[in-house]
Coordinates of C-alpha atoms and ligand atoms in Angstrom, one line a residue:
M614 CA 35.7 -14.7 -18.1
Q615 CA 33.8 -18.0 -17.3
S616 CA 33.8 -18.5 -13.4
V617 CA 35.8 -21.0 -11.6
L618 CA 33.0 -22.6 -9.9
N619 CA 31.1 -23.1 -13.7
I620 CA 34.5 -24.8 -15.4
L621 CA 34.5 -26.9 -12.3
E622 CA 31.3 -28.0 -12.2
A623 CA 31.6 -28.6 -16.4
R624 CA 34.4 -30.7 -15.8
I625 CA 33.9 -32.9 -12.9
S626 CA 30.1 -34.0 -14.5
E627 CA 32.1 -34.8 -17.3
V628 CA 34.1 -37.0 -15.3
M629 CA 31.4 -38.5 -13.4
G630 CA 29.2 -38.9 -15.9
E631 CA 32.4 -41.3 -17.5
V632 CA 33.1 -42.8 -14.6
S633 CA 29.2 -44.0 -13.7
G634 CA 29.5 -45.3 -17.6
Q635 CA 26.1 -47.0 -18.4
A636 CA 24.3 -45.4 -15.3
L637 CA 24.6 -42.2 -17.2
R638 CA 21.9 -42.4 -20.0
Q639 CA 19.4 -43.1 -17.1
C640 CA 21.1 -39.9 -15.3
S641 CA 18.6 -37.4 -16.7
G642 CA 20.3 -38.5 -20.3
Q643 CA 23.1 -35.3 -19.8
A644 CA 26.4 -35.6 -20.9
G645 CA 27.7 -36.0 -17.1
C646 CA 26.3 -36.0 -14.0
P647 CA 25.4 -32.6 -11.7
A648 CA 28.9 -32.3 -10.0
L649 CA 27.0 -29.8 -7.4
V650 CA 30.8 -27.9 -6.7
R651 CA 29.8 -25.0 -4.0
P652 CA 31.7 -22.9 -2.6
A653 CA 33.3 -24.2 0.8
T654 CA 32.0 -24.1 4.4
D655 CA 35.3 -24.2 5.7
A656 CA 37.9 -22.7 4.1
R657 CA 40.5 -24.9 5.9
F658 CA 39.4 -27.7 4.0
G659 CA 39.8 -25.9 0.7
D660 CA 38.0 -23.4 -1.4
Y661 CA 34.9 -25.4 -3.2
Q662 CA 33.3 -28.9 -2.1
V663 CA 31.8 -31.5 -4.9
N664 CA 28.6 -32.5 -3.5
G665 CA 27.3 -34.4 -5.9
V666 CA 28.7 -37.6 -5.6
M667 CA 26.4 -39.1 -2.8
P668 CA 23.5 -38.6 -4.6
L669 CA 24.8 -40.2 -7.6
A670 CA 26.4 -42.9 -5.6
K671 CA 22.4 -43.3 -4.1
Q672 CA 21.3 -43.6 -7.8
L673 CA 24.2 -46.0 -8.5
K674 CA 23.9 -47.9 -5.8
T675 CA 27.6 -47.9 -4.5
N676 CA 29.6 -46.6 -1.6
P677 CA 30.0 -42.8 -2.1
R678 CA 33.2 -43.3 -1.1
K679 CA 35.0 -46.0 -3.0
L680 CA 32.7 -43.7 -6.0
A681 CA 34.6 -40.3 -4.9
E682 CA 37.8 -42.1 -5.3
Q683 CA 37.1 -43.5 -8.5
I684 CA 36.1 -40.2 -9.5
V685 CA 39.7 -38.4 -8.2
A686 CA 41.3 -41.1 -9.6
K687 CA 40.3 -40.1 -13.1
L688 CA 40.4 -36.5 -12.1
N689 CA 43.8 -37.3 -11.8
S690 CA 44.6 -39.2 -14.3
A691 CA 47.2 -38.1 -17.1
T692 CA 44.9 -39.0 -20.1
A693 CA 42.0 -36.9 -18.3
D694 CA 43.7 -34.5 -16.9
K695 CA 41.0 -31.8 -16.1
L696 CA 41.7 -30.1 -12.6
S697 CA 45.7 -29.6 -12.6
D698 CA 45.6 -26.3 -14.5
I699 CA 42.5 -25.2 -11.8
C700 CA 43.6 -26.8 -8.4
E701 CA 46.2 -29.2 -6.0
S702 CA 45.5 -32.4 -5.9
P703 CA 41.7 -32.9 -4.6
E704 CA 40.9 -34.4 -1.4
I705 CA 38.2 -37.0 -0.5
A706 CA 36.2 -36.1 2.9
G707 CA 33.7 -37.7 5.2
P708 CA 31.0 -39.8 3.5
G709 CA 32.1 -38.7 -0.3
F710 CA 33.2 -35.6 -0.6
I711 CA 35.5 -34.0 -3.1
N712 CA 37.7 -30.4 -1.8
L713 CA 39.4 -28.6 -3.7
R714 CA 41.7 -25.9 -3.6
L715 CA 42.8 -23.4 -6.0
K716 CA 45.8 -23.0 -7.8
P717 CA 47.6 -19.6 -6.9
E718 CA 48.8 -19.4 -10.2
L719 CA 45.0 -19.6 -11.7
I720 CA 44.1 -16.9 -9.1
A721 CA 46.9 -14.5 -10.4
A722 CA 45.8 -15.5 -14.1
N723 CA 42.6 -14.8 -13.1
L724 CA 43.0 -11.4 -11.1
L725 CA 45.0 -10.1 -14.5
Q726 CA 41.9 -10.9 -16.6
I727 CA 39.7 -8.9 -14.7
S728 CA 41.7 -6.2 -14.0
K729 CA 42.1 -6.0 -17.8
D730 CA 38.4 -5.2 -18.2
A731 CA 37.9 -2.6 -15.8
D732 CA 34.0 -2.2 -17.0
R733 CA 32.9 -5.4 -16.1
L734 CA 35.3 -6.9 -14.2
G735 CA 35.5 -10.2 -15.9
L736 CA 32.1 -10.7 -15.4
E737 CA 30.5 -13.6 -18.2
K738 CA 27.3 -13.2 -20.5
A739 CA 24.3 -15.0 -21.2
E740 CA 24.9 -18.0 -23.1
K741 CA 21.1 -17.4 -24.6
P742 CA 20.1 -13.6 -23.7
K743 CA 16.5 -13.4 -22.7
T744 CA 13.5 -10.7 -23.4
V745 CA 12.5 -10.2 -19.5
V746 CA 9.9 -8.1 -18.6
V747 CA 10.2 -7.0 -14.8
D748 CA 7.3 -5.4 -12.9
F749 CA 8.0 -3.4 -10.4
S750 CA 7.1 -0.7 -8.0
G751 CA 3.6 -0.1 -9.7
P752 CA 2.3 2.9 -7.0
N753 CA -1.2 3.9 -6.8
I754 CA -2.1 7.1 -8.0
A755 CA -3.6 9.9 -6.1
K756 CA -1.6 9.1 -3.4
Q757 CA 1.8 9.4 -1.7
M758 CA 4.4 6.7 -2.0
H759 CA 5.0 5.2 0.9
V760 CA 7.2 2.6 2.5
G761 CA 5.3 -0.1 1.2
H762 CA 6.2 0.7 -2.3
L763 CA 10.3 0.8 -1.0
R764 CA 11.0 -2.6 -1.5
S765 CA 9.3 -3.8 -4.8
T766 CA 10.8 -0.4 -6.2
I767 CA 14.3 -1.5 -5.1
I768 CA 14.4 -5.1 -4.9
G769 CA 13.3 -5.1 -8.9
D770 CA 15.7 -2.2 -9.7
C771 CA 18.6 -4.4 -8.7
I772 CA 16.9 -7.2 -10.3
C773 CA 17.1 -5.6 -13.9
R774 CA 20.7 -4.1 -13.5
L775 CA 21.3 -7.7 -12.6
L776 CA 19.8 -9.0 -15.9
E777 CA 21.2 -6.2 -17.9
L778 CA 24.8 -7.0 -17.0
Q779 CA 24.0 -10.9 -17.8
G780 CA 23.5 -9.4 -20.9
H781 CA 19.3 -10.0 -21.4
K782 CA 17.1 -7.7 -22.7
V783 CA 15.2 -6.0 -20.1
I784 CA 11.9 -4.4 -20.2
R785 CA 10.9 -2.6 -17.2
Q786 CA 6.9 -2.2 -16.9
N787 CA 5.8 0.3 -14.1
H788 CA 2.0 -1.3 -13.7
I789 CA 0.4 1.9 -11.7
G790 CA -3.1 1.7 -10.2
D791 CA -4.2 4.5 -12.0
W792 CA -7.6 3.1 -13.0
G793 CA -10.6 2.4 -11.4
T794 CA -13.8 3.4 -8.8
Q795 CA -11.6 5.7 -6.8
F796 CA -11.3 7.9 -9.1
G797 CA -15.1 8.4 -9.3
M798 CA -15.3 9.5 -5.9
L799 CA -12.1 11.8 -6.3
I800 CA -13.7 13.4 -9.5
N801 CA -17.2 13.8 -7.7
Y802 CA -15.8 15.8 -4.8
L803 CA -13.4 17.7 -6.7
V804 CA -16.9 18.7 -8.5
N805 CA -18.4 19.2 -5.4
V806 CA -16.1 21.6 -4.4
V807 CA -15.6 23.8 -7.7
Y808 CA -19.8 23.6 -7.4
I809 CA -19.1 25.3 -4.1
D810 CA -16.6 27.5 -5.7
A811 CA -18.7 28.5 -8.3
A812 CA -21.4 29.7 -5.5
M813 CA -18.7 31.4 -3.7
K814 CA -17.9 33.1 -7.2
A815 CA -20.9 34.0 -7.6
T816 CA -21.5 35.3 -4.4
G817 CA -18.6 37.2 -4.8
L818 CA -16.2 34.9 -1.6
S819 CA -13.7 33.6 -4.5
T820 CA -13.3 33.2 -8.3
K821 CA -12.1 30.2 -8.7
T822 CA -14.4 28.3 -11.2
E823 CA -12.5 24.8 -10.9
Y824 CA -10.7 23.1 -8.2
D825 CA -7.0 23.7 -8.6
L826 CA -5.1 21.1 -7.6
S827 CA -1.7 21.9 -6.9
S828 CA 0.0 18.8 -4.7
L829 CA -0.3 15.2 -4.0
R830 CA -0.1 15.8 -0.6
D831 CA -3.5 18.1 -0.9
T832 CA -5.0 15.4 -3.7
E833 CA -4.7 12.5 -0.9
E834 CA -6.4 14.7 1.7
L835 CA -9.4 15.4 -0.7
Y836 CA -9.1 11.5 -1.5
R837 CA -9.6 10.4 2.1
K838 CA -12.3 13.2 2.3
A839 CA -14.0 11.7 -0.4
Q840 CA -13.6 8.1 0.8
E841 CA -15.3 9.2 4.4
R842 CA -18.1 10.5 2.3
N843 CA -18.7 7.2 -0.4
K844 CA -19.3 5.8 2.9
T845 CA -21.7 7.4 4.6
D846 CA -23.7 9.1 2.3
K847 CA -25.6 6.9 -0.2
S848 CA -26.5 9.5 -3.0
F849 CA -22.9 10.3 -3.4
A850 CA -21.7 7.6 -3.6
D851 CA -24.3 7.3 -6.3
V852 CA -22.6 10.1 -7.6
S853 CA -19.5 9.0 -7.8
R854 CA -20.1 5.7 -10.0
Y855 CA -21.8 7.8 -12.8
W856 CA -18.6 9.7 -12.9
V857 CA -16.5 6.0 -13.4
V858 CA -19.1 5.8 -15.9
Q859 CA -18.1 9.2 -17.6
L860 CA -14.9 9.1 -17.5
Q861 CA -14.9 5.4 -19.0
N862 CA -16.7 7.5 -22.1
G863 CA -14.0 10.3 -21.8
D864 CA -16.0 13.0 -20.4
E865 CA -13.9 16.2 -21.1
Q866 CA -14.1 17.4 -17.1
A867 CA -13.7 13.8 -15.8
K868 CA -10.9 13.1 -17.8
R869 CA -8.5 16.5 -17.2
Y870 CA -9.1 16.1 -13.6
W871 CA -7.8 12.7 -14.2
E872 CA -4.8 13.4 -16.2
K873 CA -3.6 15.8 -13.6
I874 CA -4.0 13.3 -11.1
V875 CA -2.0 11.3 -12.6
S876 CA 0.6 13.6 -14.0
L877 CA 0.7 15.4 -10.2
S878 CA 1.3 11.8 -9.0
L879 CA 3.8 10.7 -11.5
S880 CA 6.1 13.6 -10.8
E881 CA 6.1 12.8 -7.3
S882 CA 7.3 9.6 -8.4
K883 CA 9.8 10.8 -10.7
E884 CA 11.6 12.4 -7.7
I885 CA 11.7 9.3 -5.6
Y886 CA 13.1 7.1 -8.5
E887 CA 16.2 9.9 -9.1
R888 CA 16.7 9.9 -5.4
L889 CA 16.8 6.3 -5.1
G890 CA 18.5 5.9 -8.0
V891 CA 16.1 3.9 -9.8
L892 CA 16.1 3.3 -13.2
L893 CA 12.7 3.7 -14.2
T894 CA 11.4 6.2 -16.6
E895 CA 8.1 7.6 -17.5
S896 CA 8.0 5.4 -20.8
D897 CA 8.1 2.2 -18.7
I898 CA 4.8 3.1 -17.3
R899 CA 1.9 1.1 -18.5
G900 CA -0.7 1.4 -16.0
E901 CA -4.4 -0.2 -15.6
S902 CA -5.7 2.5 -17.5
F903 CA -3.2 1.2 -20.6
Y904 CA -4.7 -2.3 -20.5
N905 CA -8.7 -0.7 -19.6
P906 CA -9.4 -0.7 -23.4
K907 CA -8.4 -4.5 -24.1
L908 CA -10.3 -5.8 -20.9
P909 CA -13.6 -6.7 -23.1
G910 CA -11.4 -8.3 -25.3
V911 CA -9.9 -10.8 -23.1
V912 CA -13.1 -11.7 -21.4
A913 CA -14.7 -12.2 -24.8
E914 CA -11.9 -14.4 -25.5
L915 CA -11.9 -16.7 -22.7
K916 CA -16.0 -17.1 -23.5
K917 CA -15.1 -18.3 -26.4
K918 CA -12.2 -20.4 -25.3
G919 CA -14.8 -21.9 -23.2
L920 CA -13.0 -21.2 -20.2
A921 CA -15.1 -18.3 -19.1
V922 CA -18.7 -19.4 -17.3
E923 CA -21.3 -17.4 -15.8
S924 CA -22.0 -17.9 -12.1
E925 CA -23.9 -15.8 -10.1
G926 CA -24.2 -13.1 -12.2
A927 CA -19.8 -12.6 -12.4
V928 CA -18.0 -14.0 -15.4
C929 CA -15.4 -16.6 -14.0
V930 CA -12.5 -18.5 -15.0
F931 CA -12.0 -21.9 -12.2
P932 CA -8.4 -22.5 -12.8
E933 CA -7.6 -26.5 -12.0
G934 CA -5.8 -27.1 -8.6
F935 CA -7.6 -24.2 -6.6
K936 CA -10.2 -25.2 -3.7
D937 CA -11.5 -22.8 -1.5
K938 CA -10.9 -24.1 2.3
E939 CA -14.4 -26.1 2.3
G940 CA -13.2 -28.0 -1.2
K941 CA -14.8 -25.7 -3.6
P942 CA -13.1 -24.7 -6.6
L943 CA -12.0 -21.2 -6.6
P944 CA -12.9 -18.8 -9.2
V945 CA -10.5 -16.2 -10.6
I946 CA -13.6 -13.4 -11.4
V947 CA -13.0 -11.1 -14.8
Q948 CA -16.1 -9.4 -14.5
K949 CA -18.7 -8.5 -11.9
S950 CA -22.6 -8.6 -12.4
D951 CA -22.6 -5.0 -12.6
G952 CA -19.8 -5.0 -15.9
A953 CA -17.2 -3.9 -14.0
Y954 CA -13.6 -6.2 -14.5
L955 CA -11.1 -6.5 -12.0
Y956 CA -7.6 -5.9 -11.3
A957 CA -7.3 -9.8 -12.0
T958 CA -8.6 -9.4 -15.6
T959 CA -6.3 -6.2 -16.2
D960 CA -3.3 -8.8 -15.1
L961 CA -4.3 -11.1 -17.7
A962 CA -4.5 -8.4 -20.2
A963 CA -0.8 -7.6 -19.2
I964 CA 0.2 -10.8 -19.5
R965 CA -1.1 -11.1 -23.1
Y966 CA 0.8 -7.9 -24.2
R967 CA 4.0 -9.0 -22.5
V968 CA 4.3 -11.9 -24.2
G969 CA 2.6 -11.4 -27.4
E970 CA 3.8 -7.5 -28.1
L971 CA 6.6 -7.5 -26.0
K972 CA 8.1 -11.0 -26.8
A973 CA 8.4 -11.6 -23.2
D974 CA 10.9 -15.2 -22.6
K975 CA 9.8 -14.1 -19.0
I976 CA 7.9 -12.2 -16.4
I977 CA 9.1 -11.3 -13.3
Y978 CA 6.5 -9.9 -11.1
V979 CA 8.0 -8.3 -7.9
T980 CA 5.3 -7.5 -5.5
D981 CA 4.7 -8.1 -1.1
A982 CA 3.6 -11.9 -0.5
R983 CA 0.4 -11.7 0.1
Q984 CA -0.5 -11.6 -3.9
G985 CA 0.8 -15.2 -3.7
L986 CA -2.3 -16.4 -4.7
H987 CA -3.8 -13.8 -6.8
F988 CA -0.6 -14.4 -9.2
E989 CA -0.5 -18.3 -9.4
M990 CA -4.3 -17.7 -10.1
V991 CA -3.7 -15.4 -13.0
F992 CA -0.6 -17.3 -14.1
A993 CA -2.9 -20.7 -14.7
V994 CA -5.7 -18.9 -16.5
A995 CA -3.3 -17.2 -18.5
R996 CA -1.8 -20.6 -19.9
M997 CA -5.3 -22.1 -20.0
A998 CA -6.1 -19.1 -22.5
G999 CA -2.9 -20.3 -24.4
W1000 CA -1.6 -16.5 -23.8
V1001 CA 1.9 -18.1 -22.6
K1002 CA 3.7 -20.6 -24.1
P1003 CA 5.0 -23.9 -22.4
Q1004 CA 8.1 -22.3 -22.1
T1005 CA 8.1 -18.7 -21.1
E1006 CA 8.6 -18.5 -17.5
L1007 CA 6.2 -16.7 -15.1
V1008 CA 8.0 -15.6 -11.6
H1009 CA 6.5 -13.8 -8.9
V1010 CA 9.4 -12.5 -6.8
T1011 CA 8.1 -12.0 -3.0
F1012 CA 9.0 -10.1 -0.4
G1013 CA 8.1 -9.5 3.4
S1014 CA 7.2 -6.2 5.0
V1015 CA 8.9 -3.3 6.6
L1016 CA 8.2 -3.7 10.6
G1017 CA 8.8 -0.7 13.1
E1018 CA 11.1 -1.2 16.6
D1019 CA 7.5 -2.8 17.6
G1020 CA 7.3 -5.6 15.4
K1021 CA 4.6 -4.2 13.2
P1022 CA 4.2 -3.0 9.8
L1023 CA 5.7 0.5 10.4
K1024 CA 3.4 3.1 10.5
T1025 CA 3.5 6.7 12.3
R1026 CA 2.9 7.9 15.2
S1027 CA -0.8 8.6 14.0
G1028 CA -0.8 4.9 12.6
E1029 CA -1.2 6.1 9.0
N1030 CA 1.4 4.7 6.3
V1031 CA 4.8 6.5 6.7
K1032 CA 5.5 8.6 3.3
L1033 CA 8.5 7.3 0.9
K1034 CA 9.7 10.5 1.0
E1035 CA 9.6 11.7 4.8
L1036 CA 11.0 8.8 5.5
L1037 CA 14.4 9.2 2.8
D1038 CA 14.5 13.0 4.5
E1039 CA 15.0 11.5 7.8
A1040 CA 17.7 9.1 6.7
V1041 CA 19.3 12.0 5.0
E1042 CA 19.0 14.4 7.5
R1043 CA 20.7 12.1 10.7
A1044 CA 22.9 11.1 7.8
R1045 CA 24.0 14.9 7.9
K1046 CA 24.4 15.1 11.7
V1047 CA 26.8 11.8 10.9
V1048 CA 29.0 14.1 8.6
E1049 CA 28.7 17.2 10.7
E1050 CA 30.4 15.4 13.5
K1051 CA 32.9 13.3 11.9
N1052 CA 34.4 15.7 9.7
P1053 CA 33.2 19.3 10.6
G1054 CA 35.8 20.9 8.0
L1055 CA 34.3 19.5 5.0
S1056 CA 32.5 22.1 2.6
E1057 CA 28.6 22.3 2.4
D1058 CA 28.6 20.9 -1.1
E1059 CA 30.6 18.1 0.2
K1060 CA 28.4 17.7 3.5
K1061 CA 25.3 17.8 1.4
K1062 CA 26.7 15.0 -1.2
I1063 CA 28.0 12.8 1.3
A1064 CA 25.0 13.4 3.3
N1065 CA 22.4 12.0 0.6
A1066 CA 24.5 9.2 -0.6
V1067 CA 24.8 7.7 2.8
G1068 CA 21.3 8.2 3.9
I1069 CA 19.5 6.8 0.9
G1070 CA 22.5 4.4 0.7
A1071 CA 21.1 3.3 4.2
V1072 CA 17.6 3.0 3.5
K1073 CA 18.5 0.7 0.6
Y1074 CA 21.7 -1.3 1.7
A1075 CA 19.9 -1.9 4.7
D1076 CA 16.5 -3.8 2.8
Y1077 CA 18.9 -5.5 0.2
T1078 CA 21.1 -6.9 3.1
N1079 CA 17.9 -8.8 4.3
N1080 CA 16.6 -12.0 3.1
R1081 CA 14.3 -10.4 0.4
T1082 CA 11.2 -13.0 1.7
S1083 CA 11.5 -12.7 5.5
D1084 CA 10.3 -9.1 7.2
Y1085 CA 12.4 -7.2 8.7
I1086 CA 13.0 -4.3 11.4
F1087 CA 13.2 -0.5 9.9
S1088 CA 16.2 0.6 12.4
F1089 CA 18.0 4.3 11.1
D1090 CA 20.3 3.8 14.1
K1091 CA 21.4 0.4 12.7
M1092 CA 21.6 1.0 9.4
L1093 CA 23.8 4.0 9.7
A1094 CA 26.1 2.6 12.1
M1095 CA 30.0 2.4 10.6
E1096 CA 30.3 -1.0 12.1
G1097 CA 28.6 -4.1 11.0
N1098 CA 26.9 -4.6 7.0
T1099 CA 25.7 -1.1 6.8
A1100 CA 26.1 1.2 3.7
P1101 CA 27.9 3.4 5.4
Y1102 CA 30.6 1.1 5.9
M1103 CA 30.7 -0.2 2.6
Q1104 CA 31.3 3.3 1.3
Y1105 CA 33.9 4.1 4.2
A1106 CA 36.0 0.9 3.1
Y1107 CA 35.3 2.4 -0.2
A1108 CA 36.9 5.3 0.9
R1109 CA 39.7 4.1 2.7
V1110 CA 41.0 2.3 -0.6
R1111 CA 40.8 5.2 -2.6
S1112 CA 42.8 7.6 0.0
I1113 CA 45.6 5.0 -0.1
Q1114 CA 45.8 5.2 -3.4
R1115 CA 46.0 8.7 -3.5
K1116 CA 48.2 8.6 -0.4
G1117 CA 50.4 6.9 -2.6
R1118 CA 50.3 9.2 -5.8
D1119 CA 51.0 11.9 -3.0
K1120 CA 53.8 10.1 -2.2
G1121 CA 55.2 10.0 -6.3
I1122 CA 53.8 6.5 -6.7
E1123 CA 53.1 5.8 -10.1
V1124 CA 50.5 4.0 -9.2
D1125 CA 48.1 2.9 -12.0
K1126 CA 51.6 2.4 -13.9
E1127 CA 52.6 0.0 -11.4
I1128 CA 49.5 -1.7 -11.7
A1129 CA 49.1 -1.4 -15.3
Q1130 CA 52.5 -3.1 -15.8
S1131 CA 52.2 -6.1 -13.1
Q1132 CA 52.5 -8.5 -15.1
S1133 CA 53.1 -11.4 -12.8
I1134 CA 51.9 -11.5 -9.4
S1135 CA 53.0 -12.9 -6.3
L1136 CA 50.6 -14.1 -3.5
T1137 CA 52.8 -14.8 -0.3
E1138 CA 50.6 -14.0 2.9
P1139 CA 47.8 -16.1 3.7
S1140 CA 45.3 -12.5 4.2
E1141 CA 46.4 -11.6 0.4
L1142 CA 45.5 -14.8 -0.9
D1143 CA 42.2 -14.6 0.8
L1144 CA 41.5 -11.6 -0.7
A1145 CA 43.0 -12.6 -4.5
K1146 CA 40.5 -15.7 -4.1
H1147 CA 37.4 -13.9 -3.0
L1148 CA 38.2 -11.4 -5.8
I1149 CA 38.0 -13.8 -8.5
R1150 CA 34.7 -14.9 -7.3
Y1151 CA 32.5 -11.7 -7.8
G1152 CA 31.3 -13.1 -10.9
E1153 CA 29.9 -16.3 -8.3
A1154 CA 28.4 -13.6 -6.3
V1155 CA 26.7 -11.8 -8.6
S1156 CA 24.8 -15.0 -10.6
S1157 CA 23.6 -16.6 -7.5
S1158 CA 22.4 -13.3 -6.8
A1159 CA 20.6 -13.1 -10.0
G1160 CA 19.8 -16.9 -10.1
D1161 CA 17.8 -16.2 -7.3
Y1162 CA 16.5 -12.9 -7.0
R1163 CA 18.2 -11.8 -4.0
P1164 CA 20.5 -9.0 -3.6
N1165 CA 21.5 -10.5 -0.1
Y1166 CA 23.7 -12.8 -1.6
L1167 CA 25.7 -9.6 -3.3
T1168 CA 25.9 -7.5 -0.3
A1169 CA 27.0 -10.3 1.7
Y1170 CA 29.9 -10.9 -0.7
L1171 CA 30.8 -7.4 -0.5
Y1172 CA 30.5 -7.2 2.9
D1173 CA 33.0 -10.3 3.6
L1174 CA 34.9 -8.2 0.8
A1175 CA 35.6 -5.0 2.6
Q1176 CA 36.8 -7.6 6.0
K1177 CA 39.0 -9.4 3.4
F1178 CA 40.3 -6.2 2.8
S1179 CA 40.9 -5.2 6.5
S1180 CA 42.5 -8.0 7.0
F1181 CA 45.1 -7.3 4.4
Y1182 CA 45.5 -4.2 5.0
N1183 CA 46.4 -4.7 8.6
D1184 CA 49.2 -7.5 7.6
C1185 CA 50.2 -6.6 4.5
P1186 CA 52.2 -3.2 3.8
V1187 CA 51.3 -1.6 0.7
L1188 CA 53.0 1.6 0.3
D1189 CA 55.8 0.4 1.9
A1190 CA 55.8 -2.6 0.3
S1191 CA 59.0 -4.1 -1.4
S1192 CA 59.3 -3.3 -4.8
D1193 CA 58.4 -7.3 -5.8
K1194 CA 55.5 -7.1 -3.8
R1195 CA 54.1 -3.5 -4.0
P1196 CA 52.5 -4.1 -7.3
T1197 CA 50.6 -6.3 -6.8
R1198 CA 49.5 -4.9 -3.7
L1199 CA 48.6 -1.7 -5.4
L1200 CA 46.3 -4.3 -7.8
L1201 CA 44.7 -6.0 -5.2
C1202 CA 43.6 -2.4 -3.7
D1203 CA 43.0 -1.2 -7.2
L1204 CA 40.3 -4.6 -7.8
T1205 CA 39.0 -4.3 -4.6
A1206 CA 37.6 -0.6 -4.9
K1207 CA 36.8 -1.3 -8.5
T1208 CA 34.4 -4.2 -7.1
I1209 CA 32.9 -2.4 -4.4
E1210 CA 32.0 0.3 -6.8
H1211 CA 30.8 -2.0 -9.0
G1212 CA 28.1 -3.7 -6.5
L1213 CA 27.7 -0.6 -4.8
H1214 CA 26.9 1.2 -7.6
N1215 CA 26.1 -0.3 -10.3
L1216 CA 24.1 -3.2 -9.2
L1217 CA 22.6 -1.8 -6.0
G1218 CA 22.2 2.2 -7.7
I1219 CA 24.2 3.2 -4.2
E1220 CA 26.5 5.8 -4.7
V1221 CA 30.3 5.7 -3.7
I1222 CA 32.4 8.5 -2.0
E1223 CA 36.1 8.7 -2.7
Q1224 CA 36.2 11.0 0.7
M1225 CA 34.2 10.1 3.7
Ligands
LIG553 N1 -0.3 -1.3 -7.6 C1 -0.2 -2.5 -7.4 C2 -0.2 -2.7 -6.1 O1 -0.4 -1.5 -5.2 C3 0.8 -3.2 -7.5 C4 0.7 -3.5 -9.2 C5 1.8 -5.2 -9.4 N2 2.0 -5.5 -10.7 C6 0.8 -6.3 -11.3 N3 0.7 -6.4 -12.4 N4 -0.6 -6.6 -10.8 O2 -0.8 -3.8 -5.2

């Protein structure tokens, strides 16, 4: 089902093109002039407004109000009746806006269509599906995932779900940091421990021959110690470098440790993805180590194409337009003077692989805003090298930081990064207290299930409601509140609709049958009409959310939906409604529940609960 907004846009654009006639051809050469139909800013004046008349008038050097009158006359004319099946007679407002109000018949017809499509709720698919690579999460190995990985992980997941819903082929890529000099340090340290252990064994103090890495927490602690030692002890640092080379060359012991560290890290991130409801699997992992063998080829090709040059011993590419503060060209260093490759080299190898092997039409990178310049420059170099076709889209989807109540990046009291696992544990624990308070009679199993859904849902939903480009302050109290645009509020709204339906069934009302048989819809009360209008606009919310990679458009829509449902339910009896009204109202309840469920569960990966 095409969204009303898109239909209006197409039809009015066409008429605008006809009215502007000759000038149309100069008007970007399309079969019309963009009508720029947008949801009305004030519901009193209608449901949509046409914003495109003023810019067109400016182009044609004519009076915008007059032009609006011509357009409306044409829209209304019997020969080119473009609107009467959708809207009431359009009205001109202000300097040249056209206000549109949907007809109740159209709303009713759309509601019926949506209700017949339980899986997709009438959401349309892209005309030309693309292959889209989405690069997100990307934790660094040997450390526990911390709050800094939350946003990339869940925003990336939502983007994948939105694009898949639109019919695109989505390839998830988890670009984990599993290669680099840090492993030299760690292996060096581990080997030392083994050496000490061996000595202890010889003296009968221990029986270990190889250090047994049992948890990621231990590994992280060893990593910290190794880092410290590396800083202060020059000969230790030299040996660490030796181990980097050993690892590169496939030394058995180095490889064994590396594999162990990677697998510990991965099993922890797997657990976190599962808890977060994030659809990333082991097969989506293409970490830095995957690209390592391809790096010499990347540098060689850049040299061969005359793009890479030696500069102060390093191999650099200078993409056009990038300058430092003094106006000197900025380099992308692809190989250091000691032969080492860099983060950027790996990203270049990744782009080449994604376009060349995965056949990506578009690559989306979800990382924090601080990596902006890195990606801009890498994209520029990849285009210079011809690894990306002109029509291939490269998008950096950025986000701000998670802050503590003091407005500074969220840290523990001792100043460390907050571990994601601990954050989620605390959210669930706090949600559990709320459940305990509100509903002490529930079974242990149910309490657990609800606390989990609410706790995890609250953390995710709070993140999604924020405009991703801004920083936000992390507050358990706010995200777990039953008031405002929070997960528990939305989950409650859903459970409430379901409980109305259950009550109806208990009273002997054949809810599903009534809904299925409601062929004629009667929308009479203002709040009923308002809810119905909002329901048919779910597709618009989904497409603007996907178009801008902004989950907050979707959460804003869902919150409005819950509020409109509340007003409707206050004003209109449902179970006790007269027999001519009840089927419509039951249908409105059902579509409200299904839409909330679809948004929360299918698109945001947040559990809904049947009763709270
Ligand atoms: N591991 C990186 C980090 O923690 C994120 C990876 C982002 N993706 C990429 N292709 N560079 O910053």
